[in-house]
Coordinates of C-alpha atoms and ligand atoms in Angstrom, one line a residue:
M17 CA 25.7 -20.9 -4.3
K18 CA 25.9 -17.6 -6.3
I19 CA 23.5 -15.0 -5.1
G20 CA 22.2 -12.2 -7.4
V21 CA 20.6 -9.2 -5.7
I22 CA 18.2 -7.4 -8.1
G23 CA 17.8 -3.7 -7.2
T24 CA 20.4 -1.9 -5.2
G25 CA 18.2 0.7 -3.4
Y26 CA 18.1 0.7 0.4
V27 CA 17.0 -2.8 1.0
G28 CA 19.0 -4.3 -2.0
M29 CA 22.3 -2.6 -1.0
V30 CA 22.1 -3.7 2.6
T31 CA 21.0 -7.2 1.5
A32 CA 23.9 -7.5 -1.0
V33 CA 26.5 -6.2 1.5
G34 CA 25.1 -8.3 4.3
L35 CA 24.9 -11.5 2.4
A36 CA 28.5 -11.0 1.1
D37 CA 29.6 -10.4 4.6
L38 CA 28.1 -13.7 5.6
G39 CA 30.6 -15.2 3.2
H40 CA 28.4 -15.7 0.1
Q41 CA 29.3 -14.8 -3.5
V42 CA 27.0 -11.9 -4.4
I43 CA 26.4 -10.0 -7.6
G44 CA 24.4 -6.8 -7.2
T45 CA 22.5 -5.4 -10.2
D46 CA 20.3 -2.3 -10.9
K47 CA 18.8 -0.7 -14.0
V48 CA 20.3 2.6 -12.9
T49 CA 23.9 2.2 -14.2
E50 CA 25.1 5.1 -12.2
K51 CA 24.2 3.3 -9.0
I52 CA 26.2 0.3 -10.1
E53 CA 29.2 2.3 -11.1
K54 CA 29.2 4.1 -7.8
A55 CA 28.8 0.8 -5.8
S56 CA 31.6 -0.8 -7.8
R57 CA 33.9 2.1 -6.7
G58 CA 32.8 1.5 -3.0
E59 CA 30.5 4.5 -2.8
V60 CA 27.1 4.4 -1.1
P61 CA 24.6 7.1 -2.2
I62 CA 22.7 7.0 1.1
Y63 CA 23.7 7.9 4.6
E64 CA 23.7 4.6 6.5
P65 CA 26.2 4.0 9.4
G66 CA 28.8 1.3 8.6
L67 CA 27.5 0.5 5.1
E68 CA 30.3 2.0 3.1
E69 CA 33.0 0.4 5.2
L70 CA 31.4 -3.0 4.8
L71 CA 30.8 -2.5 1.1
N72 CA 34.5 -1.8 0.6
K73 CA 35.6 -4.7 2.7
N74 CA 33.5 -7.1 0.6
L75 CA 34.5 -5.6 -2.7
K76 CA 38.1 -6.0 -1.7
N77 CA 37.8 -9.6 -0.5
G78 CA 35.9 -10.5 -3.8
N79 CA 32.7 -11.6 -2.2
L80 CA 30.7 -8.8 -3.7
T81 CA 30.7 -7.6 -7.3
F82 CA 28.3 -5.4 -9.3
D83 CA 27.0 -5.7 -12.8
P84 CA 24.5 -3.5 -14.6
D85 CA 23.4 -6.4 -16.8
L86 CA 20.3 -8.0 -15.3
E87 CA 20.2 -10.9 -17.7
K88 CA 23.8 -11.8 -17.1
T89 CA 23.3 -11.6 -13.4
I90 CA 20.3 -13.9 -13.6
R91 CA 22.1 -16.4 -15.6
A92 CA 25.1 -16.3 -13.3
S93 CA 23.1 -16.8 -10.1
D94 CA 21.5 -19.8 -8.3
V95 CA 19.5 -17.6 -6.0
L96 CA 17.9 -14.3 -6.9
F97 CA 16.9 -11.8 -4.2
V98 CA 14.3 -9.4 -5.7
C99 CA 14.7 -6.0 -4.0
V100 CA 13.1 -3.7 -6.5
N101 CA 10.8 -1.0 -5.3
T102 CA 7.1 -1.3 -5.1
P103 CA 5.9 2.3 -5.1
Q104 CA 2.5 3.4 -4.0
R105 CA -0.2 3.9 -6.6
K106 CA -2.9 6.5 -6.3
D107 CA -5.4 4.0 -4.8
G108 CA -3.0 3.1 -2.0
S109 CA -2.0 -0.3 -3.5
A110 CA 1.6 -1.3 -4.2
D111 CA 2.7 -0.9 -7.8
M112 CA 4.1 -4.3 -8.8
T113 CA 5.2 -3.3 -12.3
F114 CA 8.9 -3.7 -11.5
V115 CA 8.4 -7.1 -9.8
E116 CA 6.5 -8.3 -12.8
G117 CA 9.2 -7.0 -15.2
V118 CA 12.0 -8.7 -13.2
S119 CA 9.9 -12.0 -13.1
R120 CA 9.6 -12.0 -16.9
C121 CA 13.3 -11.4 -17.3
I122 CA 14.1 -14.2 -14.9
A123 CA 11.8 -16.5 -16.9
E124 CA 13.6 -15.6 -20.2
N125 CA 17.0 -16.3 -18.6
L126 CA 16.2 -19.4 -16.7
N127 CA 19.2 -21.5 -17.5
G128 CA 18.9 -24.0 -14.7
Y129 CA 17.1 -24.4 -11.3
K130 CA 16.9 -21.1 -9.5
L131 CA 15.4 -19.9 -6.2
I132 CA 13.7 -16.6 -6.4
V133 CA 13.4 -14.8 -3.1
E134 CA 11.1 -11.8 -2.7
K135 CA 12.7 -9.3 -0.4
S136 CA 10.7 -6.2 -1.5
T137 CA 7.6 -5.5 0.6
V138 CA 4.9 -7.1 -1.4
P139 CA 1.1 -7.7 -1.0
V140 CA 0.2 -11.2 0.2
R141 CA -0.2 -13.5 -2.9
T142 CA 2.6 -11.8 -4.8
S143 CA 4.7 -15.0 -5.0
F144 CA 1.7 -16.7 -6.6
W145 CA 1.9 -14.1 -9.4
I146 CA 5.7 -14.3 -9.7
K147 CA 5.4 -18.1 -10.0
R148 CA 2.7 -17.8 -12.6
T149 CA 4.6 -15.1 -14.6
I150 CA 7.8 -17.2 -14.7
S151 CA 5.8 -20.3 -15.7
L152 CA 4.1 -18.4 -18.5
Y153 CA 7.2 -16.9 -20.0
K154 CA 10.0 -19.4 -19.4
K155 CA 11.4 -21.2 -22.4
G156 CA 13.2 -24.3 -21.4
D157 CA 12.2 -26.9 -18.8
S158 CA 14.3 -25.6 -16.0
S159 CA 12.6 -25.7 -12.6
F160 CA 12.4 -22.9 -10.0
D161 CA 11.0 -22.0 -6.6
V162 CA 9.7 -18.8 -5.3
A163 CA 10.1 -17.9 -1.6
S164 CA 9.5 -14.9 0.6
N165 CA 12.0 -13.5 3.0
P166 CA 10.8 -10.0 4.1
E167 CA 13.2 -7.4 5.3
F168 CA 12.7 -5.7 8.6
L169 CA 15.6 -3.3 8.5
R170 CA 15.3 0.2 9.9
E171 CA 17.0 3.1 8.2
G172 CA 19.9 4.3 10.3
S173 CA 20.5 0.9 11.8
A174 CA 19.9 -1.2 8.7
L175 CA 23.2 -2.9 8.7
S176 CA 23.1 -3.9 12.4
D177 CA 19.5 -5.0 11.9
F178 CA 20.7 -7.3 9.0
L179 CA 23.7 -8.6 10.9
N180 CA 21.9 -9.0 14.3
P181 CA 18.4 -10.0 13.4
E182 CA 15.7 -10.7 15.9
R183 CA 14.0 -13.0 13.4
I184 CA 14.5 -14.2 9.9
V185 CA 11.1 -14.8 8.4
I186 CA 11.1 -17.3 5.5
G187 CA 8.1 -18.4 3.5
A188 CA 8.9 -21.4 1.3
E189 CA 7.1 -24.4 -0.2
S190 CA 9.6 -27.0 -1.5
E191 CA 12.2 -28.7 0.8
K192 CA 14.9 -27.6 -1.6
A193 CA 13.9 -23.9 -1.2
K194 CA 13.7 -24.2 2.6
N195 CA 17.1 -25.9 2.8
W196 CA 18.8 -23.4 0.6
L197 CA 17.5 -20.5 2.6
I198 CA 18.5 -22.2 5.9
K199 CA 21.9 -22.6 4.4
I200 CA 22.1 -19.0 3.4
Y201 CA 21.2 -17.9 6.9
E202 CA 23.0 -20.7 8.6
K203 CA 24.6 -18.3 11.1
Y204 CA 21.2 -17.3 12.4
K205 CA 19.6 -20.7 12.3
D206 CA 17.9 -20.3 15.6
K207 CA 16.3 -17.1 14.5
I208 CA 14.5 -18.6 11.5
H209 CA 10.7 -18.5 11.5
M210 CA 9.6 -20.8 8.7
T211 CA 6.1 -20.4 7.4
N212 CA 4.2 -20.8 4.1
I213 CA 4.6 -18.1 1.6
D214 CA 1.3 -16.2 2.2
T215 CA 2.0 -16.1 5.9
S216 CA 5.5 -14.7 5.4
E217 CA 4.3 -12.0 3.0
L218 CA 1.6 -11.0 5.5
I219 CA 4.0 -10.9 8.5
K220 CA 5.7 -7.9 6.9
H221 CA 2.6 -5.8 6.2
A222 CA 1.1 -6.8 9.5
S223 CA 4.2 -5.9 11.5
N224 CA 4.7 -2.5 9.9
S225 CA 1.0 -1.6 10.2
F226 CA 1.0 -2.8 13.8
L227 CA 3.9 -0.6 14.7
A228 CA 2.3 2.4 12.9
M229 CA -0.8 1.7 14.8
K230 CA 1.1 1.9 18.1
I231 CA 2.4 5.3 17.0
S232 CA -1.0 6.6 15.9
F233 CA -2.5 5.3 19.2
I234 CA 0.0 7.1 21.4
N235 CA -0.5 10.3 19.3
L236 CA -4.3 10.0 19.9
I237 CA -3.6 9.6 23.6
S238 CA -1.3 12.6 23.5
D239 CA -4.3 14.7 22.2
L240 CA -6.2 13.4 25.2
C241 CA -3.3 14.4 27.5
E242 CA -3.4 17.9 26.1
K243 CA -7.0 18.2 27.1
T244 CA -6.4 17.0 30.6
D245 CA -3.6 17.1 33.1
A246 CA -2.0 13.9 32.0
D247 CA 1.6 13.6 30.6
V248 CA 1.9 11.5 27.5
E249 CA 5.6 10.6 28.2
L250 CA 4.5 9.1 31.6
V251 CA 1.5 7.4 30.1
A252 CA 3.7 5.8 27.5
Q253 CA 6.2 4.7 30.1
G254 CA 3.4 3.3 32.3
M255 CA 1.9 1.4 29.4
G256 CA 5.3 0.1 28.3
L257 CA 6.0 -1.4 31.6
D258 CA 3.5 -4.1 30.7
S259 CA 5.5 -6.5 28.7
R260 CA 2.4 -7.4 26.7
I261 CA 2.5 -3.8 25.3
G262 CA 6.2 -3.1 25.3
K263 CA 8.0 0.2 25.5
Q264 CA 8.9 0.7 21.9
F265 CA 7.1 2.7 19.3
L266 CA 5.1 4.7 21.9
R267 CA 6.8 8.0 21.3
A268 CA 4.2 10.7 20.6
G269 CA 5.1 13.4 18.1
L270 CA 4.7 14.4 14.5
G271 CA 3.7 10.9 13.4
Y272 CA 5.5 8.4 11.3
G273 CA 7.1 9.0 7.9
G274 CA 9.7 7.2 5.8
S275 CA 9.4 4.9 2.9
C276 CA 7.6 2.0 4.6
F277 CA 5.0 2.8 7.2
P278 CA 2.8 5.3 5.3
K279 CA 2.9 3.1 2.2
D280 CA 2.5 -0.3 4.0
V281 CA -0.5 0.9 6.1
R282 CA -2.3 2.0 2.9
A283 CA -1.4 -1.1 1.1
L284 CA -2.8 -3.3 3.9
V285 CA -6.0 -1.3 3.8
K286 CA -6.2 -1.9 0.0
I287 CA -5.4 -5.6 0.3
G288 CA -8.1 -6.1 2.9
E289 CA -10.7 -4.1 1.1
D290 CA -10.1 -5.9 -2.1
L291 CA -10.8 -9.1 -0.2
G292 CA -14.1 -7.6 1.1
L293 CA -12.9 -6.8 4.7
D294 CA -13.7 -3.8 6.8
M295 CA -10.3 -2.2 7.3
S296 CA -11.4 0.8 9.3
L297 CA -9.0 0.1 12.2
V298 CA -6.0 0.3 9.9
K299 CA -7.5 3.3 8.0
A300 CA -7.8 5.3 11.2
V301 CA -4.0 4.8 11.7
D302 CA -3.4 6.7 8.5
Q303 CA -6.0 9.3 9.2
I304 CA -4.6 10.1 12.7
N305 CA -1.1 10.3 11.2
K306 CA -2.1 12.8 8.5
K307 CA -3.6 15.1 11.1
R308 CA -0.3 15.5 13.0
I309 CA 1.1 18.1 10.7
Q310 CA -1.8 20.6 11.0
K311 CA -1.8 20.0 14.8
F312 CA 1.8 21.1 14.8
I313 CA 1.1 24.2 12.7
N314 CA -1.7 25.0 15.1
L315 CA 0.8 24.7 18.0
I316 CA 3.2 27.1 16.3
K317 CA 0.3 29.5 15.8
K318 CA -0.6 29.2 19.5
A319 CA 2.9 30.3 20.3
L320 CA 3.3 33.0 17.6
W321 CA -0.2 34.0 16.5
I322 CA 0.9 35.4 13.0
L323 CA 3.6 33.6 11.1
T324 CA 4.1 36.1 8.3
N325 CA 7.6 37.6 8.4
K326 CA 8.5 35.5 11.5
R327 CA 12.0 34.1 11.5
L328 CA 11.7 30.4 12.3
A329 CA 14.6 28.0 12.9
V330 CA 13.5 24.6 11.5
L331 CA 15.6 22.0 13.2
G332 CA 15.5 18.4 11.8
L333 CA 14.5 17.6 8.3
A334 CA 15.0 13.9 7.9
F335 CA 12.0 11.7 8.6
K336 CA 13.8 10.3 11.7
P337 CA 17.3 10.7 13.2
R338 CA 20.5 9.0 11.8
T339 CA 19.3 9.1 8.2
D340 CA 19.4 11.6 5.3
D341 CA 16.1 10.2 4.0
I342 CA 13.3 12.7 3.6
R343 CA 10.6 10.5 2.0
N344 CA 7.3 11.3 3.7
A345 CA 9.2 13.4 6.2
P346 CA 6.9 15.6 8.3
S347 CA 9.4 18.5 7.6
I348 CA 8.3 18.7 4.0
D349 CA 4.6 19.4 4.7
I350 CA 5.5 21.6 7.6
I351 CA 7.9 23.7 5.4
R352 CA 5.3 24.0 2.7
K353 CA 2.7 25.2 5.1
L354 CA 5.1 27.7 6.8
M355 CA 6.0 29.1 3.3
E356 CA 2.3 29.6 2.6
E357 CA 2.2 31.7 5.7
E358 CA 5.2 33.7 4.4
A359 CA 7.5 32.9 7.3
Y360 CA 11.3 33.2 7.0
L361 CA 12.8 29.8 7.5
S362 CA 16.3 28.9 8.5
L363 CA 16.7 25.2 8.0
Y364 CA 19.2 22.8 9.5
D365 CA 19.7 19.0 9.6
P366 CA 22.9 17.1 10.2
E367 CA 22.4 14.9 7.2
A368 CA 19.3 15.6 5.2
A369 CA 19.7 19.3 4.2
E370 CA 21.1 18.6 0.7
N371 CA 18.0 16.4 -0.1
V372 CA 15.6 19.1 1.1
K373 CA 17.5 21.7 -0.9
K374 CA 16.4 19.9 -4.1
L375 CA 12.7 20.5 -3.1
F376 CA 13.2 23.9 -1.6
P377 CA 16.2 25.7 -3.0
E378 CA 18.0 28.4 -1.0
D379 CA 16.0 31.6 -1.4
P380 CA 16.9 34.2 1.3
P381 CA 15.2 35.5 3.3
N382 CA 12.4 33.0 2.7
I383 CA 14.5 29.8 2.8
H384 CA 18.0 29.7 4.2
Y385 CA 20.1 26.6 5.0
A386 CA 22.2 27.0 8.1
K387 CA 25.5 25.3 8.7
S388 CA 24.7 24.4 12.3
A389 CA 21.7 24.4 14.7
Y390 CA 23.2 27.4 16.4
Q391 CA 23.4 29.3 13.2
A392 CA 19.8 28.5 12.4
L393 CA 18.8 29.8 15.8
E394 CA 20.4 33.2 15.5
K395 CA 17.8 35.9 15.9
A396 CA 15.0 33.4 15.5
N397 CA 11.5 34.3 16.7
A398 CA 11.0 30.6 17.5
A399 CA 12.7 27.3 17.2
L400 CA 10.8 24.4 15.7
F401 CA 12.1 20.9 16.5
I402 CA 11.0 18.3 13.9
T403 CA 13.5 15.4 14.2
E404 CA 14.9 14.2 17.4
W405 CA 18.6 14.1 16.4
E406 CA 20.9 13.4 19.4
E407 CA 22.8 16.6 18.5
F408 CA 19.7 18.6 19.5
E409 CA 19.5 16.9 22.8
K410 CA 23.0 18.1 23.5
L411 CA 22.5 21.7 22.6
D412 CA 23.8 24.3 25.0
L413 CA 20.4 25.7 25.9
K414 CA 21.8 28.8 27.6
K415 CA 23.6 29.6 24.4
V416 CA 20.4 28.9 22.4
K417 CA 18.5 31.3 24.5
K418 CA 21.1 34.1 24.0
L419 CA 21.1 33.5 20.2
M420 CA 17.4 33.7 19.7
D421 CA 15.3 36.8 19.3
K422 CA 12.5 35.3 21.5
P423 CA 13.1 32.2 23.6
I424 CA 10.1 30.3 22.1
V425 CA 10.5 26.6 21.4
V426 CA 7.9 24.4 19.7
D427 CA 9.1 20.8 20.1
G428 CA 7.4 18.3 17.9
R429 CA 9.3 15.4 19.3
N430 CA 9.4 16.0 23.1
I431 CA 13.2 16.3 23.0
F432 CA 13.4 18.5 26.1
E433 CA 12.0 18.4 29.7
P434 CA 9.3 21.0 30.1
D435 CA 10.3 21.9 33.6
K436 CA 13.9 22.5 32.7
M437 CA 13.0 24.6 29.7
K438 CA 10.8 26.8 31.8
E439 CA 13.5 27.1 34.4
L440 CA 15.9 28.3 31.7
G441 CA 13.4 30.9 30.7
F442 CA 12.0 29.4 27.5
E443 CA 8.4 29.5 26.5
Y444 CA 8.1 25.8 25.7
Y445 CA 5.4 24.0 23.7
C446 CA 5.5 20.3 23.2
I447 CA 3.3 17.2 22.5
G448 CA 0.9 15.8 25.1
R449 CA 2.5 17.3 28.2
K450 CA 2.8 20.7 29.9
Ligands
UDX30 C1 10.4 0.7 9.4 C2 10.4 -0.6 10.2 O1 10.8 -0.3 11.6 C3 11.2 -1.6 9.6 O2 11.1 -2.9 10.3 C4 10.8 -1.8 8.1 O3 11.6 -2.7 7.5 C5 10.8 -0.5 7.4 O4 10.0 0.5 8.1 P1 12.0 2.8 9.2 O5 11.0 3.4 8.3 O6 13.4 2.9 8.8 O7 11.7 1.3 9.5 O8 11.8 3.6 10.6 P2 11.4 3.4 12.1 O9 12.5 3.5 13.0 O10 10.6 2.2 12.2 O11 10.4 4.6 12.2 C6 9.3 4.9 11.4 C7 8.7 6.2 11.7 O12 7.9 6.2 12.9 C8 9.6 7.4 11.8 O13 9.0 8.5 11.1 C9 9.7 7.7 13.2 O14 10.0 9.0 13.5 C10 8.3 7.3 13.7 N1 8.2 6.9 15.1 C11 8.8 5.7 15.5 C12 7.4 7.6 16.0 O15 6.8 8.6 15.6 N2 7.2 7.2 17.2 C13 7.8 6.0 17.7 O16 7.7 5.7 18.9 C14 8.6 5.3 16.8

């Protein structure tokens, strides 16, 4: 079986490399020729641990090739994984233009039976539309199947998520489609959760929205903790001990960002509302998340009163650690608001600074990019922690205190222990604990 992977963004690239590493013959294609050229040379445009090494391994052993020609890739493949992006439209729904375009191209190049697998996050019922589009536009009498195989990879651990999956969700109709997908994922046979296509599509949106709901829930509880003597970290631990609730995704802080949760939550609201359902539960998840930024600004103001001309070390710009991705990163809105207040910002992130620089170019003294966390902290009136990079957990706090103008720390991710910070002489502000 030859597998074509259409779209070599985050999901597509990991899928192409992962499938090749499982021993399949894979061709990756993308309409951005530059991406294909880079990938062919073994270069990955994103920071993702292990991806470049595995890409090079599979380029060398011949399992993986790249081709900018979509039509050629379609004709040369038996299975097509559709990994194009589904951006958010103004009304919250997912924009399916790229999926439609690819479906038409597949129809026009259907030179034999093909299995089309949706990997992109798509609203429930998308496969119906892909099927209809291909049927409408195909020329010959070749048959095809459409299946759903949503991706659950997390940025920063995408490759290990692909290679050590907790589950492989497959939505398929025909026996042939089911068998082909079982064969592709033979190594993980016992992890396969086989459903019909609508169910598989919904599992993805429901999973992401549920995880986002856990985060908004704990953030709401953290507000409650701040009004009382409760400690949100201990509340989360206590809740997590109940295996029905689970420990994960109960970290209070600045809320969720990234390319999936914000978009998927809004898409689920739209899908439900279009079907006449009351989606207020899911809507509240989004509303609570949006309020996290202003809450953090208020916390900074509680510490500093006036922000104008204050020197602030902004530590952590990526939407989460171990990635250079800044899509929907809380840092972006926070920087914008701090600039409105005319504060002087010294920014640092181990991986994402270059991406942020494109939005906020170096402009001293208003915006300065530091080479290290320590450099950002020099003479700072306060340190703002926005992403919980491990590097920050390991900072020499005595050194930090000496470097700063005033030992004020506003920690949006509860990286440090309040008692220890106070003992070291810091004025320490954090989320949902004292
Ligand atoms: C997510 C899903 O986990 C993944 O299965 C899906 O395929 C894509 O979306 P990702 O966006 O890479 O992955 O990040 P994830 O690690 O899930 O974190 C999402 C956001 O939630 C981050 O902004 C993170 O900082 C935040 N978060 C996570 C919290 O605020 N608290 C938590 O307890 C956990």
